[in-house]
Amino acid sequence: MIASLLGLAVVLGLLVSAAPALADAAGQRWVAQFWPVAKKAGITRATYDRALGNFTPDPDVLAKAQSQAEFVKPLWDYLDSAVSAKRLENGKEALARYGRQLQMIEAHYGVDRSVVVAIWGMESSYGQVLVNEKIVKNTIRSLATLAYQGGSRAKYGRQQLIAALKILQHGDITPRGMVGSWAGAMGHTQFIPTTYQAYAVDFDGDGKRDIWNSEIDALASTANYLAKMGWQHGQSWGYEVVLPRGFDWRLADDGKSAPLSAWRKAGVARVAGRQFPASDEPARLYAPAGAKGPAFLLLHNFRVIKRYNNADAYALAVGHLADRLRGSGTFVSEWPRDVRPLTAAERAEVQALLAQRGYYQGTVDGKIGAGTKKAIRNFQQSAGVVADGYVSTGLLQQLRSGG
């Protein structure tokens, strides 16, 4: 019996020790198979071998690519982290340290330096992430892993890997120095390789577009990107506003915009008695916590920030952080910190319960779009509560109770 157990242990030990070798072999087979694609894209064999000669898939990247987030952080918690006291302190220090260069960048590209620095803070905590060995990843290995593993991210991985290899071939950075996130976003301000190819600039004049080691190149590249996306110099991203009693919440539907004069006519006013500017540009109303939290009129520059990261929460954080770096205060209205976001299953349950009552005819998928919001508003109106269309734990409890 003991001999049998010892024999089994030896076999298991051999299997465990063989696993990395098998993984290495599979990785190298993939490298050989991908070479014709890289060659066709103009990558030299020397560049290819230097970058991928010792490739093994990164298990951490594989795990992250296959995982799906279950927890949704409340927006106010996200903003607390994004616009923390430490991030403000470090951002103001960065504005002072690079003041002359940022002034030149702003003059050249017409993008507010505080917005550029805010994006730097959001993307890499002013470069601190790049020296954190627990977080930072080698970009070539990460993208090759995404391409190697197949699935929904494989096309992205192949496309970005080719772009990354072209960057190496141009000589802007070494394979070892090309670092960033597990998904392939690179450097101080987290450009993916194709974005780098199109918008990165050499602002410090050393002949390299180095967003990893040159803060100035990274900041100028970000300003160049925002400028190319249509940034309007001297304009705000938006305004915190207060809504009149009996406000028609249908006006807050996603995608609807109206001139500032129309919002004023509807009774929407800036907080603390501040005045809107004389311009009459289109704005969208955004009330991420419904009637119980702050509301904002979002302008063109907000949409430009979203070209960096297509999430309202991200753009709001960047805009607010930039305002705070310029000396503005916190939002005037309070967030409803006693509530939590619903899970995907709970959102689907809301849709199902609304459908049972005849308010909703769409797909029960947990995605809160215009159709779901309209159904919620109609239900809220029939229940005699503020019809803001906001999906909340209170709404779910009311639907469950038959109220």
CSV table of C-alpha atoms in Angstrom, one decimal:
chain,number,residue,atom,x,y,z
A,1,MET,CA,0.0,0.0,0.0
A,2,ILE,CA,2.8,2.4,1.0
A,3,ALA,CA,4.7,1.5,-2.2
A,4,SER,CA,1.6,2.2,-4.3
A,5,LEU,CA,1.1,5.6,-2.6
A,6,LEU,CA,4.8,6.5,-3.2
A,7,GLY,CA,4.5,5.5,-6.8
A,8,LEU,CA,1.4,7.7,-7.2
A,9,ALA,CA,3.2,10.6,-5.6
A,10,VAL,CA,6.1,10.2,-8.0
A,11,VAL,CA,3.7,10.2,-11.0
A,12,LEU,CA,1.8,13.2,-9.8
A,13,GLY,CA,5.1,15.0,-9.2
A,14,LEU,CA,6.2,14.3,-12.7
A,15,LEU,CA,2.9,15.6,-14.1
A,16,VAL,CA,3.1,18.8,-12.1
A,17,SER,CA,6.7,19.4,-13.2
A,18,ALA,CA,5.7,18.7,-16.8
A,19,ALA,CA,2.9,21.2,-16.8
A,20,PRO,CA,5.0,24.3,-17.4
A,21,ALA,CA,6.9,22.5,-20.1
A,22,LEU,CA,3.6,21.6,-21.8
A,23,ALA,CA,2.4,25.2,-21.5
A,24,ASP,CA,5.7,26.5,-22.9
A,25,ALA,CA,5.4,24.1,-25.8
A,26,ALA,CA,1.9,25.2,-26.5
A,27,GLY,CA,2.9,28.8,-26.3
A,28,GLN,CA,5.8,28.3,-28.7
A,29,ARG,CA,3.5,26.4,-31.2
A,30,TRP,CA,1.2,29.4,-31.1
A,31,VAL,CA,4.2,31.7,-31.7
A,32,ALA,CA,5.2,29.7,-34.8
A,33,GLN,CA,1.6,29.7,-36.1
A,34,PHE,CA,1.2,33.5,-35.6
A,35,TRP,CA,4.5,34.4,-37.4
A,36,PRO,CA,3.0,34.5,-40.9
A,37,VAL,CA,0.4,37.0,-39.7
A,38,ALA,CA,3.1,39.2,-38.2
A,39,LYS,CA,5.3,38.9,-41.3
A,40,LYS,CA,2.5,39.9,-43.5
A,41,ALA,CA,2.0,43.0,-41.3
A,42,GLY,CA,5.6,44.0,-41.9
A,43,ILE,CA,7.2,42.7,-38.7
A,44,THR,CA,10.8,41.6,-39.1
A,45,ARG,CA,11.9,38.2,-37.9
A,46,ALA,CA,14.4,39.8,-35.6
A,47,THR,CA,11.7,42.0,-33.9
A,48,TYR,CA,9.4,39.0,-33.6
A,49,ASP,CA,11.9,36.7,-32.0
A,50,ARG,CA,13.1,39.5,-29.6
A,51,ALA,CA,9.5,40.0,-28.5
A,52,LEU,CA,8.1,36.5,-28.5
A,53,GLY,CA,11.0,34.1,-28.5
A,54,ASN,CA,10.4,33.1,-24.9
A,55,PHE,CA,6.6,33.5,-24.8
A,56,THR,CA,4.6,31.6,-22.2
A,57,PRO,CA,0.9,32.6,-21.6
A,58,ASP,CA,0.4,34.7,-18.5
A,59,PRO,CA,-2.0,32.7,-16.2
A,60,ASP,CA,-3.1,36.0,-14.5
A,61,VAL,CA,-4.1,37.5,-17.8
A,62,LEU,CA,-6.0,34.3,-18.7
A,63,ALA,CA,-7.9,34.4,-15.4
A,64,LYS,CA,-8.8,38.0,-15.8
A,65,ALA,CA,-9.9,37.6,-19.4
A,66,GLN,CA,-12.2,34.7,-18.4
A,67,SER,CA,-13.7,36.3,-15.3
A,68,GLN,CA,-16.8,38.4,-15.2
A,69,ALA,CA,-17.3,41.1,-12.5
A,70,GLU,CA,-20.2,40.4,-10.2
A,71,PHE,CA,-20.0,43.3,-7.8
A,72,VAL,CA,-21.0,46.8,-9.0
A,73,LYS,CA,-19.5,49.6,-6.9
A,74,PRO,CA,-21.9,52.5,-6.1
A,75,LEU,CA,-21.0,55.6,-8.1
A,76,TRP,CA,-20.3,57.6,-5.0
A,77,ASP,CA,-17.8,55.0,-3.8
A,78,TYR,CA,-16.1,55.1,-7.1
A,79,LEU,CA,-15.9,58.9,-7.0
A,80,ASP,CA,-14.6,58.8,-3.4
A,81,SER,CA,-11.7,56.6,-4.7
A,82,ALA,CA,-11.2,58.5,-8.0
A,83,VAL,CA,-11.2,61.9,-6.3
A,84,SER,CA,-9.5,61.0,-3.0
A,85,ALA,CA,-7.6,63.4,-0.9
A,86,LYS,CA,-4.3,61.6,-1.8
A,87,ARG,CA,-5.1,61.8,-5.6
A,88,LEU,CA,-5.9,65.5,-5.2
A,89,GLU,CA,-2.6,66.1,-3.3
A,90,ASN,CA,-0.5,64.3,-5.8
A,91,GLY,CA,-2.4,65.9,-8.8
A,92,LYS,CA,-1.7,69.4,-7.4
A,93,GLU,CA,1.9,68.5,-6.9
A,94,ALA,CA,2.1,67.2,-10.5
A,95,LEU,CA,0.5,70.4,-11.8
A,96,ALA,CA,3.2,72.4,-10.0
A,97,ARG,CA,6.1,70.2,-10.9
A,98,TYR,CA,5.3,70.1,-14.6
A,99,GLY,CA,3.8,73.6,-14.8
A,100,ARG,CA,5.9,75.0,-17.5
A,101,GLN,CA,5.6,71.9,-19.7
A,102,LEU,CA,1.8,71.6,-19.1
A,103,GLN,CA,1.5,75.3,-20.1
A,104,MET,CA,3.2,74.5,-23.4
A,105,ILE,CA,1.0,71.4,-23.9
A,106,GLU,CA,-2.2,73.4,-23.2
A,107,ALA,CA,-1.1,76.2,-25.6
A,108,HIS,CA,-0.2,73.7,-28.3
A,109,TYR,CA,-3.3,71.4,-28.2
A,110,GLY,CA,-5.9,73.7,-26.6
A,111,VAL,CA,-6.8,71.1,-23.9
A,112,ASP,CA,-7.1,72.2,-20.2
A,113,ARG,CA,-4.0,71.0,-18.3
A,114,SER,CA,-6.1,70.0,-15.3
A,115,VAL,CA,-8.1,67.6,-17.5
A,116,VAL,CA,-4.9,66.0,-18.8
A,117,VAL,CA,-3.5,65.6,-15.3
A,118,ALA,CA,-6.8,64.2,-14.1
A,119,ILE,CA,-6.7,61.5,-16.7
A,120,TRP,CA,-3.1,60.8,-15.7
A,121,GLY,CA,-4.3,60.4,-12.1
A,122,MET,CA,-7.2,58.2,-13.1
A,123,GLU,CA,-5.2,55.9,-15.4
A,124,SER,CA,-2.0,55.3,-13.5
A,125,SER,CA,-2.2,57.3,-10.3
A,126,TYR,CA,0.4,59.7,-11.8
A,127,GLY,CA,2.7,56.8,-12.8
A,128,GLN,CA,2.6,54.9,-9.5
A,129,VAL,CA,1.0,51.9,-11.1
A,130,LEU,CA,3.9,51.5,-13.5
A,131,VAL,CA,6.3,50.7,-10.6
A,132,ASN,CA,3.9,48.3,-8.8
A,133,GLU,CA,5.1,44.8,-9.7
A,134,LYS,CA,1.9,43.3,-8.4
A,135,ILE,CA,-0.2,45.2,-11.0
A,136,VAL,CA,2.0,46.1,-14.0
A,137,LYS,CA,2.2,43.7,-16.9
A,138,ASN,CA,4.5,43.2,-19.9
A,139,THR,CA,2.3,44.4,-22.8
A,140,ILE,CA,3.6,41.9,-25.4
A,141,ARG,CA,3.0,39.0,-23.1
A,142,SER,CA,-0.4,40.2,-22.1
A,143,LEU,CA,-1.6,40.7,-25.7
A,144,ALA,CA,0.0,37.5,-26.9
A,145,THR,CA,-1.8,35.7,-24.1
A,146,LEU,CA,-5.2,37.2,-25.2
A,147,ALA,CA,-4.5,36.2,-28.8
A,148,TYR,CA,-3.3,32.7,-27.8
A,149,GLN,CA,-6.3,31.9,-25.5
A,150,GLY,CA,-8.9,32.4,-28.2
A,151,GLY,CA,-12.5,33.4,-27.4
A,152,SER,CA,-14.0,36.9,-27.5
A,153,ARG,CA,-10.8,38.8,-26.8
A,154,ALA,CA,-8.6,37.0,-29.3
A,155,LYS,CA,-9.3,39.4,-32.2
A,156,TYR,CA,-8.5,42.3,-30.0
A,157,GLY,CA,-5.3,40.6,-28.8
A,158,ARG,CA,-4.1,39.9,-32.3
A,159,GLN,CA,-4.8,43.4,-33.6
A,160,GLN,CA,-3.1,45.1,-30.6
A,161,LEU,CA,-0.2,42.7,-30.6
A,162,ILE,CA,0.7,43.6,-34.2
A,163,ALA,CA,0.5,47.3,-33.4
A,164,ALA,CA,2.7,46.7,-30.3
A,165,LEU,CA,5.3,44.9,-32.4
A,166,LYS,CA,5.3,47.8,-34.8
A,167,ILE,CA,6.0,50.1,-31.9
A,168,LEU,CA,9.0,47.9,-30.9
A,169,GLN,CA,10.2,47.8,-34.4
A,170,HIS,CA,10.2,51.6,-34.6
A,171,GLY,CA,12.4,51.7,-31.6
A,172,ASP,CA,10.3,53.8,-29.2
A,173,ILE,CA,10.6,51.3,-26.4
A,174,THR,CA,12.1,47.9,-25.7
A,175,PRO,CA,10.1,44.7,-25.1
A,176,ARG,CA,11.0,44.8,-21.4
A,177,GLY,CA,10.1,48.4,-21.1
A,178,MET,CA,6.7,48.1,-22.8
A,179,VAL,CA,4.4,47.7,-19.7
A,180,GLY,CA,0.9,48.5,-18.7
A,181,SER,CA,-2.3,46.8,-17.8
A,182,TRP,CA,-3.3,43.1,-18.2
A,183,ALA,CA,-5.5,44.1,-21.2
A,184,GLY,CA,-2.7,45.9,-23.0
A,185,ALA,CA,-3.2,49.6,-22.1
A,186,MET,CA,0.2,51.1,-21.9
A,187,GLY,CA,2.2,53.7,-20.0
A,188,HIS,CA,1.4,56.7,-17.8
A,189,THR,CA,-1.9,57.5,-19.6
A,190,GLN,CA,-2.8,53.9,-20.7
A,191,PHE,CA,-2.9,54.0,-24.5
A,192,ILE,CA,-3.7,50.8,-26.3
A,193,PRO,CA,-1.2,50.1,-29.1
A,194,THR,CA,-3.4,51.2,-32.0
A,195,THR,CA,-4.3,54.5,-30.1
A,196,TYR,CA,-0.6,55.0,-29.5
A,197,GLN,CA,0.2,54.5,-33.2
A,198,ALA,CA,-2.4,57.1,-34.2
A,199,TYR,CA,-2.0,59.8,-31.4
A,200,ALA,CA,1.2,59.4,-29.4
A,201,VAL,CA,3.7,62.3,-29.8
A,202,ASP,CA,7.3,63.1,-29.0
A,203,PHE,CA,6.9,66.4,-27.1
A,204,ASP,CA,10.2,66.3,-25.2
A,205,GLY,CA,12.1,66.2,-28.5
A,206,ASP,CA,14.3,63.1,-27.8
A,207,GLY,CA,13.2,61.4,-31.0
A,208,LYS,CA,11.0,58.8,-29.2
A,209,ARG,CA,7.3,58.7,-28.4
A,210,ASP,CA,7.9,57.4,-24.9
A,211,ILE,CA,4.7,57.3,-22.8
A,212,TRP,CA,6.4,54.9,-20.3
A,213,ASN,CA,9.4,56.9,-19.2
A,214,SER,CA,8.6,60.5,-20.3
A,215,GLU,CA,5.7,62.0,-18.4
A,216,ILE,CA,5.8,64.9,-20.9
A,217,ASP,CA,5.3,62.7,-23.9
A,218,ALA,CA,2.5,60.9,-22.1
A,219,LEU,CA,0.7,64.1,-21.1
A,220,ALA,CA,1.1,65.6,-24.5
A,221,SER,CA,-0.1,62.4,-26.2
A,222,THR,CA,-3.3,62.6,-24.1
A,223,ALA,CA,-3.8,66.2,-24.9
A,224,ASN,CA,-3.3,65.4,-28.6
A,225,TYR,CA,-5.8,62.6,-28.4
A,226,LEU,CA,-8.5,64.8,-26.7
A,227,ALA,CA,-7.8,67.5,-29.2
A,228,LYS,CA,-8.3,65.2,-32.2
A,229,MET,CA,-11.5,63.9,-30.6
A,230,GLY,CA,-12.9,67.4,-30.7
A,231,TRP,CA,-12.1,69.1,-27.3
A,232,GLN,CA,-13.5,72.6,-27.1
A,233,HIS,CA,-10.9,74.9,-25.6
A,234,GLY,CA,-12.2,77.0,-22.7
A,235,GLN,CA,-15.4,75.0,-22.3
A,236,SER,CA,-16.6,73.0,-19.3
A,237,TRP,CA,-17.5,69.3,-19.3
A,238,GLY,CA,-20.8,70.1,-17.6
A,239,TYR,CA,-22.6,71.6,-14.6
A,240,GLU,CA,-24.1,70.3,-11.4
A,241,VAL,CA,-27.8,71.4,-11.4
A,242,VAL,CA,-30.9,71.4,-9.3
A,243,LEU,CA,-34.3,70.3,-10.7
A,244,PRO,CA,-37.6,71.9,-10.1
A,245,ARG,CA,-40.4,70.3,-8.1
A,246,GLY,CA,-42.6,68.2,-10.4
A,247,PHE,CA,-39.7,67.8,-13.0
A,248,ASP,CA,-40.6,65.7,-16.0
A,249,TRP,CA,-38.1,62.9,-15.7
A,250,ARG,CA,-38.7,61.8,-19.3
A,251,LEU,CA,-36.3,64.6,-20.2
A,252,ALA,CA,-33.5,62.6,-18.5
A,253,ASP,CA,-33.6,59.7,-20.9
A,254,ASP,CA,-30.3,58.6,-22.3
A,255,GLY,CA,-29.3,60.3,-25.5
A,256,LYS,CA,-31.7,63.2,-25.2
A,257,SER,CA,-30.2,66.6,-25.4
A,258,ALA,CA,-31.4,70.2,-25.6
A,259,PRO,CA,-29.9,73.7,-25.6
A,260,LEU,CA,-29.0,75.2,-22.2
A,261,SER,CA,-31.8,77.8,-22.8
A,262,ALA,CA,-34.4,74.9,-23.0
A,263,TRP,CA,-33.2,73.5,-19.7
A,264,ARG,CA,-33.4,76.9,-18.1
A,265,LYS,CA,-37.0,77.2,-19.4
A,266,ALA,CA,-37.8,73.8,-17.9
A,267,GLY,CA,-36.7,75.2,-14.5
A,268,VAL,CA,-33.3,73.6,-14.3
A,269,ALA,CA,-30.8,75.8,-12.5
A,270,ARG,CA,-27.1,75.6,-11.5
A,271,VAL,CA,-26.4,74.8,-7.9
A,272,ALA,CA,-25.6,77.5,-5.4
A,273,GLY,CA,-27.2,80.2,-7.5
A,274,ARG,CA,-24.4,80.1,-10.1
A,275,GLN,CA,-25.3,81.3,-13.7
A,276,PHE,CA,-25.1,79.3,-16.9
A,277,PRO,CA,-22.7,80.8,-19.5
A,278,ALA,CA,-24.1,82.9,-22.4
A,279,SER,CA,-23.5,80.0,-24.8
A,280,ASP,CA,-26.5,77.9,-25.8
A,281,GLU,CA,-24.8,74.6,-26.5
A,282,PRO,CA,-26.7,71.3,-26.3
A,283,ALA,CA,-26.6,69.4,-23.0
A,284,ARG,CA,-27.8,66.1,-21.7
A,285,LEU,CA,-29.3,65.6,-18.2
A,286,TYR,CA,-27.6,62.9,-16.1
A,287,ALA,CA,-29.0,61.9,-12.7
A,288,PRO,CA,-27.1,58.7,-11.9
A,289,ALA,CA,-28.9,58.2,-8.5
A,290,GLY,CA,-32.3,59.4,-9.7
A,291,ALA,CA,-34.2,62.0,-7.7
A,292,LYS,CA,-32.2,61.3,-4.5
A,293,GLY,CA,-28.8,62.4,-5.7
A,294,PRO,CA,-26.9,65.0,-7.7
A,295,ALA,CA,-27.9,65.9,-11.3
A,296,PHE,CA,-25.7,67.2,-14.0
A,297,LEU,CA,-26.0,68.8,-17.4
A,298,LEU,CA,-23.4,67.2,-19.6
A,299,LEU,CA,-21.8,69.1,-22.5
A,300,HIS,CA,-19.7,68.3,-25.6
A,301,ASN,CA,-16.4,67.9,-23.7
A,302,PHE,CA,-18.0,65.2,-21.5
A,303,ARG,CA,-18.5,63.2,-24.6
A,304,VAL,CA,-14.9,63.8,-25.6
A,305,ILE,CA,-13.7,62.5,-22.2
A,306,LYS,CA,-15.8,59.4,-22.9
A,307,ARG,CA,-13.7,58.7,-26.0
A,308,TYR,CA,-11.0,57.8,-23.5
A,309,ASN,CA,-13.2,55.5,-21.5
A,310,ASN,CA,-16.8,55.1,-22.7
A,311,ALA,CA,-18.4,55.2,-19.2
A,312,ASP,CA,-20.4,58.1,-17.7
A,313,ALA,CA,-18.9,57.3,-14.3
A,314,TYR,CA,-15.3,57.6,-15.6
A,315,ALA,CA,-16.0,60.9,-17.4
A,316,LEU,CA,-17.7,62.4,-14.4
A,317,ALA,CA,-14.8,61.4,-12.2
A,318,VAL,CA,-12.3,63.0,-14.7
A,319,GLY,CA,-14.3,66.2,-14.9
A,320,HIS,CA,-14.8,66.5,-11.2
A,321,LEU,CA,-11.1,65.7,-10.4
A,322,ALA,CA,-10.1,68.3,-12.9
A,323,ASP,CA,-12.4,70.9,-11.3
A,324,ARG,CA,-11.1,70.0,-7.8
A,325,LEU,CA,-7.5,70.4,-9.1
A,326,ARG,CA,-8.4,73.9,-10.2
A,327,GLY,CA,-9.7,74.7,-6.7
A,328,SER,CA,-13.5,73.9,-7.0
A,329,GLY,CA,-15.3,72.3,-4.2
A,330,THR,CA,-17.2,69.0,-3.9
A,331,PHE,CA,-20.6,68.4,-5.3
A,332,VAL,CA,-23.3,70.4,-3.5
A,333,SER,CA,-26.0,67.7,-3.5
A,334,GLU,CA,-25.5,64.5,-1.4
A,335,TRP,CA,-25.4,61.0,-2.7
A,336,PRO,CA,-27.8,58.4,-1.3
A,337,ARG,CA,-25.2,56.5,0.5
A,338,ASP,CA,-27.7,54.3,2.3
A,339,VAL,CA,-28.6,52.4,-0.9
A,340,ARG,CA,-26.7,50.0,-3.0
A,341,PRO,CA,-26.7,49.1,-6.8
A,342,LEU,CA,-28.8,46.1,-7.8
A,343,THR,CA,-27.1,43.0,-9.1
A,344,ALA,CA,-27.7,41.8,-12.6
A,345,ALA,CA,-30.1,39.1,-11.3
A,346,GLU,CA,-32.0,41.7,-9.3
A,347,ARG,CA,-32.3,44.0,-12.3
A,348,ALA,CA,-33.6,41.2,-14.3
A,349,GLU,CA,-36.1,40.5,-11.6
A,350,VAL,CA,-37.3,44.1,-11.7
A,351,GLN,CA,-37.9,43.7,-15.5
A,352,ALA,CA,-39.7,40.4,-15.0
A,353,LEU,CA,-42.0,41.9,-12.3
A,354,LEU,CA,-42.7,44.9,-14.4
A,355,ALA,CA,-43.5,42.6,-17.3
A,356,GLN,CA,-46.0,40.6,-15.1
A,357,ARG,CA,-47.8,43.9,-14.4
A,358,GLY,CA,-47.9,44.8,-18.0
A,359,TYR,CA,-45.5,47.7,-17.9
A,360,TYR,CA,-42.6,46.1,-19.7
A,361,GLN,CA,-42.5,44.3,-23.0
A,362,GLY,CA,-38.7,44.0,-23.6
A,363,THR,CA,-36.1,41.4,-23.0
A,364,VAL,CA,-35.5,40.3,-19.4
A,365,ASP,CA,-31.7,40.6,-19.4
A,366,GLY,CA,-30.9,42.8,-16.5
A,367,LYS,CA,-29.8,45.7,-18.7
A,368,ILE,CA,-31.5,49.0,-17.8
A,369,GLY,CA,-32.1,50.8,-21.0
A,370,ALA,CA,-34.7,53.4,-22.2
A,371,GLY,CA,-37.5,50.8,-22.4
A,372,THR,CA,-36.9,49.6,-18.8
A,373,LYS,CA,-36.7,53.2,-17.5
A,374,LYS,CA,-40.0,54.1,-19.2
A,375,ALA,CA,-41.6,51.0,-17.7
A,376,ILE,CA,-40.3,52.0,-14.2
A,377,ARG,CA,-41.5,55.6,-14.6
A,378,ASN,CA,-45.0,54.4,-15.6
A,379,PHE,CA,-45.1,52.1,-12.6
A,380,GLN,CA,-43.8,54.8,-10.3
A,381,GLN,CA,-46.4,57.2,-11.6
A,382,SER,CA,-49.2,54.7,-10.9
A,383,ALA,CA,-47.8,54.2,-7.4
A,384,GLY,CA,-47.8,57.9,-6.7
A,385,VAL,CA,-44.1,58.3,-6.2
A,386,VAL,CA,-41.5,60.4,-8.0
A,387,ALA,CA,-41.3,58.9,-11.5
A,388,ASP,CA,-37.5,59.2,-12.0
A,389,GLY,CA,-37.1,55.8,-13.7
A,390,TYR,CA,-34.3,54.9,-11.2
A,391,VAL,CA,-33.9,51.2,-10.5
A,392,SER,CA,-33.3,50.7,-6.8
A,393,THR,CA,-33.7,48.2,-3.9
A,394,GLY,CA,-36.7,50.2,-2.8
A,395,LEU,CA,-38.3,49.8,-6.2
A,396,LEU,CA,-37.6,46.0,-6.2
A,397,GLN,CA,-39.1,45.6,-2.7
A,398,GLN,CA,-42.2,47.5,-3.8
A,399,LEU,CA,-42.6,45.3,-6.9
A,400,ARG,CA,-42.1,42.2,-4.8
A,401,SER,CA,-44.7,43.3,-2.2
A,402,GLY,CA,-47.3,44.0,-4.9
A,403,GLY,CA,-47.3,47.7,-4.0
